[in-house]
Tab-separated table of C-alpha atoms in Angstrom:
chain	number	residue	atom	x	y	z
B	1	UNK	CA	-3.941	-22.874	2.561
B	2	UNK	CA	-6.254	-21.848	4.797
B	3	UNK	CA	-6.892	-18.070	3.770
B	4	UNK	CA	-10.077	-18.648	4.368
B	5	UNK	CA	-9.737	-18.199	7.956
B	6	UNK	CA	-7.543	-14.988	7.863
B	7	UNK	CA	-10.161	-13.144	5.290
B	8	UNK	CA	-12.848	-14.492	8.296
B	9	UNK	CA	-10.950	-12.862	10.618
B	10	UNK	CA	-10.276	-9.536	8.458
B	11	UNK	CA	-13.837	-7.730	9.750
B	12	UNK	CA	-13.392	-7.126	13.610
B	13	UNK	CA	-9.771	-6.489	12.525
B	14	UNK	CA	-10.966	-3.810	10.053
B	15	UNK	CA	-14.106	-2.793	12.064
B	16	UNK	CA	-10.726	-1.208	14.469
B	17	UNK	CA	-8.284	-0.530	11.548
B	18	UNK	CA	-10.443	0.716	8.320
B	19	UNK	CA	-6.683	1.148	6.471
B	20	UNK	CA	-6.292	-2.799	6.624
B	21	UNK	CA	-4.860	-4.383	3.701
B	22	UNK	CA	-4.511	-8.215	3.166
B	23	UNK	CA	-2.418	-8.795	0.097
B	24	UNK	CA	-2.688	-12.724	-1.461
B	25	UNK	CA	-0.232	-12.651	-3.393
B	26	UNK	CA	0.400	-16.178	-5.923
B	27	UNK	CA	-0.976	-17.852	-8.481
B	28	UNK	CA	-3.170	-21.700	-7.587
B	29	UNK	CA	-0.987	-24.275	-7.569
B	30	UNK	CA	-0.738	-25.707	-11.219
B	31	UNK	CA	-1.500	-29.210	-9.283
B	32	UNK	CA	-4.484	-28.377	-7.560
B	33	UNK	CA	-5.707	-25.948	-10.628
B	34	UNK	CA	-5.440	-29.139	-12.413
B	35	UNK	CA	-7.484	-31.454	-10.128
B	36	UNK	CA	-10.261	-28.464	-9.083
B	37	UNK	CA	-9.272	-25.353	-11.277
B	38	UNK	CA	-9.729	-22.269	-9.232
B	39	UNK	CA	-12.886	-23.223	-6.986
B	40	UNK	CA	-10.606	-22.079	-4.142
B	41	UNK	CA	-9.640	-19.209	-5.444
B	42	UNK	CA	-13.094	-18.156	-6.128
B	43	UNK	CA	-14.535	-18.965	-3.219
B	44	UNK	CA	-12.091	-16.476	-1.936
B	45	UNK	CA	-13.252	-14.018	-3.671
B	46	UNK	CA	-16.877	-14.589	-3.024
B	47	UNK	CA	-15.987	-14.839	0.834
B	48	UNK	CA	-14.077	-10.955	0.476
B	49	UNK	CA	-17.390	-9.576	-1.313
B	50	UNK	CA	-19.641	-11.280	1.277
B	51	UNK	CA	-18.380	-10.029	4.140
B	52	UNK	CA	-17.466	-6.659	2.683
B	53	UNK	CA	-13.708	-6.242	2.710
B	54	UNK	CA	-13.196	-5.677	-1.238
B	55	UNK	CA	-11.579	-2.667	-0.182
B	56	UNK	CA	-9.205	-4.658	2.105
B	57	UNK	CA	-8.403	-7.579	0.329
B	58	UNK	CA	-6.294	-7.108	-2.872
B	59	UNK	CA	-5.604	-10.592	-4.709
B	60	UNK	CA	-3.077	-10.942	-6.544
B	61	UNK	CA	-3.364	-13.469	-9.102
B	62	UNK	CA	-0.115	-13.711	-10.854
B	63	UNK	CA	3.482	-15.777	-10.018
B	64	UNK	CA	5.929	-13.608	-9.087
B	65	UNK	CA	10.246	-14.296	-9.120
B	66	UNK	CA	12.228	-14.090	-5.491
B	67	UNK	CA	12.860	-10.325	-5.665
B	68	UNK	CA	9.201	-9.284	-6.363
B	69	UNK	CA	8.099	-11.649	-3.901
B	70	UNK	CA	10.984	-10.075	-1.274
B	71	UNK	CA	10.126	-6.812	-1.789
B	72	UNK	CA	6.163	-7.535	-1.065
B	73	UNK	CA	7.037	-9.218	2.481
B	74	UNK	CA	9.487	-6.230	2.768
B	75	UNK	CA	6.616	-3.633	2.370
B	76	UNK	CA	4.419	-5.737	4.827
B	77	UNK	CA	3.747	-4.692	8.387
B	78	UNK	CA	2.455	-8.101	9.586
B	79	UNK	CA	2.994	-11.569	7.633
B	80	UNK	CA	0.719	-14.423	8.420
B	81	UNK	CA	0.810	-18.014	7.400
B	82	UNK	CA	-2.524	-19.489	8.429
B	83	UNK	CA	-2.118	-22.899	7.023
B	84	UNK	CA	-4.599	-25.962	7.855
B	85	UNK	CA	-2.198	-29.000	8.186
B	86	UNK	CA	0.871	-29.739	11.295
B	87	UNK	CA	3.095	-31.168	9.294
B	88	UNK	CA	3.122	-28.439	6.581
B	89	UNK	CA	7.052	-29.289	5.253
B	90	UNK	CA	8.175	-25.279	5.298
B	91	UNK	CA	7.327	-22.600	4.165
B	92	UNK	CA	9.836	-20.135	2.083
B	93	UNK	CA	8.336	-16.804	2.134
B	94	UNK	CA	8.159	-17.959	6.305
B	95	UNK	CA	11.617	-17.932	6.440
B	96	UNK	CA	12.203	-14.652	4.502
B	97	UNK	CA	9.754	-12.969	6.683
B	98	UNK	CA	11.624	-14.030	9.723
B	99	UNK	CA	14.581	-13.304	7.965
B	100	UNK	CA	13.606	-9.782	7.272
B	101	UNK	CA	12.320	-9.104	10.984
B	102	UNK	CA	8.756	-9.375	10.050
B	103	UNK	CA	6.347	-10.387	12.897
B	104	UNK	CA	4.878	-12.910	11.858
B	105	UNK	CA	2.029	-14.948	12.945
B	106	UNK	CA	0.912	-18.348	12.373
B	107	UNK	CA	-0.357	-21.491	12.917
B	108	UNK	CA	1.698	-24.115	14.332
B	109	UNK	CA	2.668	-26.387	11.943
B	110	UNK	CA	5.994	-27.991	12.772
B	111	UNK	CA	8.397	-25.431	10.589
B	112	UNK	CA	6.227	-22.397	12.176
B	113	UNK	CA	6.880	-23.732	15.723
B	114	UNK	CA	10.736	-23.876	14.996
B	115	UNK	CA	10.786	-20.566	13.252
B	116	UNK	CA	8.683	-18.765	15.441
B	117	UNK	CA	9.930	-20.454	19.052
B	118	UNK	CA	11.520	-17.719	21.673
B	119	UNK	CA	8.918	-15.163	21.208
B	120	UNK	CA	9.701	-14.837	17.471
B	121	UNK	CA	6.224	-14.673	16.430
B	122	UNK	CA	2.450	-15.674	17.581
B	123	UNK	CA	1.196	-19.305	17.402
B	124	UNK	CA	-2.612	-19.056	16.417
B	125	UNK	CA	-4.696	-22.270	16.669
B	126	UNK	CA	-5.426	-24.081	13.171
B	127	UNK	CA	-8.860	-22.968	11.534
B	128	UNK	CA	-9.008	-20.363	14.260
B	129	UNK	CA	-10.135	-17.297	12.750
B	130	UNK	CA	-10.825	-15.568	15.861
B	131	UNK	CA	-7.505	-16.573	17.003
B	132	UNK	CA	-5.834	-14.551	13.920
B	133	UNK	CA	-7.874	-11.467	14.543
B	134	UNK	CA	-6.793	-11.339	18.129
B	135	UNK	CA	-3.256	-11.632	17.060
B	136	UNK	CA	-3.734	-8.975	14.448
B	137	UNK	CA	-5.054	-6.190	16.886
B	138	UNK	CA	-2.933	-7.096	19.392
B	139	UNK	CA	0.216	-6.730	17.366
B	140	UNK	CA	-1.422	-3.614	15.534
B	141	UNK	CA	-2.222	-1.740	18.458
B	142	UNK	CA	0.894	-2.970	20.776
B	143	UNK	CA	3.932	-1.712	18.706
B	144	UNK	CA	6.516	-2.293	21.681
B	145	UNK	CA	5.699	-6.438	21.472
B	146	UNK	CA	5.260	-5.938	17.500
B	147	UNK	CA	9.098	-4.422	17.644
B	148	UNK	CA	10.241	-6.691	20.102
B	149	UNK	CA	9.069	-9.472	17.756
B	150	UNK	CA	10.546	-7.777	14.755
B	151	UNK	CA	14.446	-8.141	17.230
B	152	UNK	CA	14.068	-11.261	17.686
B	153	UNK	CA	13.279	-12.227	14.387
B	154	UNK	CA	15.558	-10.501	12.305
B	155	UNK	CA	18.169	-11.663	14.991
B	156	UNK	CA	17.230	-15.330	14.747
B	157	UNK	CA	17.295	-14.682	10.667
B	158	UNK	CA	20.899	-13.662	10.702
B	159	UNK	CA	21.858	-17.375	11.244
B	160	UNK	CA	20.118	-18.312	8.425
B	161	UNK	CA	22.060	-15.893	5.444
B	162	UNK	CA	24.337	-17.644	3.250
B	163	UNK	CA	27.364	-16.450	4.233
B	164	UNK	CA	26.768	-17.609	7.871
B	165	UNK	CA	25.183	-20.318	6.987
B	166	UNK	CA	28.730	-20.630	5.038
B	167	UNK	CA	30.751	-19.662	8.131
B	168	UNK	CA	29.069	-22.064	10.548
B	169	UNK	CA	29.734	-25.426	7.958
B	170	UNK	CA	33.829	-23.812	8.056
């Protein structure tokens, strides 16, 4: 999923920002748990106390239903979708943070690109970890781009609501 590469870039960002919180929120993948159990998940966690962020990295390791998951994104201040492939499908909780005026920031798998397009969010390289904590402070400290991000987005997200969605197949 490439978390990895956000926790990586969590100490410069928290060297600036002590009050940083990264919130992983989801349970592994009952495929991959199957094939390598939670060796990701742990490495995670090994990676967080290594580098010293336990206080800034809170895992959550449970599934949660759509308005649990909403009302995390909701509460967010930044979202971030750091995946490792291009042609990553979608991405759900992308959309909802878009939809809910979140800047976001990403890498640039095809979905991201489409979502994010117009000034909508920040493209970040893939495996880029100093990338991602360059977008993080910038957005952190610059709160007129990190609103004007937020306008866009929740504009573009409008079109994607049901009942517009609804209106625009009338």
């Amino acid at each position: 999923k490439g978390i990895d590469y956000l926790i990586e870039a969590l100490p410069s960002v928290v060297e600036k920002f002590p009050d940083t919180i990264y919130v992983i929120l989801g349970i592994t993948h009952p495929e991959v748990k199957k094939l390598q159990g939670e060796k990701y998940r742990l490495s995670l966690e090994r990676k967080v106390r290594d580098l010293g962020l336990s206080e800034n990295v809170v895992f959550q390791n449970r599934f949660v239903e759509l308005d649990e998951l909403c009302d995390y994104i909701a509460a967010s201040d930044i979202y971030v979708t750091p995946y490792l492939n291009k042609d990553q499908a979608t991405s759900g909780t992308l959309a909802y943070a878009v939809g809910m005026g979140k800047p976001v920031i990403s890498t640039p798998f095809y979905y991201a690109e489409d979502m994010l397009n117009d000034g909508r969010g920040i493209l970040v390289d893939f495996k880029n970890s100093k990338g991602l904590s360059e977008a993080l402070i910038k957005l952190i400290e610059n709160q007129v781009l990190k609103n004007k991000i937020r306008k866009k987005a929740y504009d573009f997200g409008r079109n994607m609501i049901w009942t517009e969605v609804g209106r625009q197949y009338v």
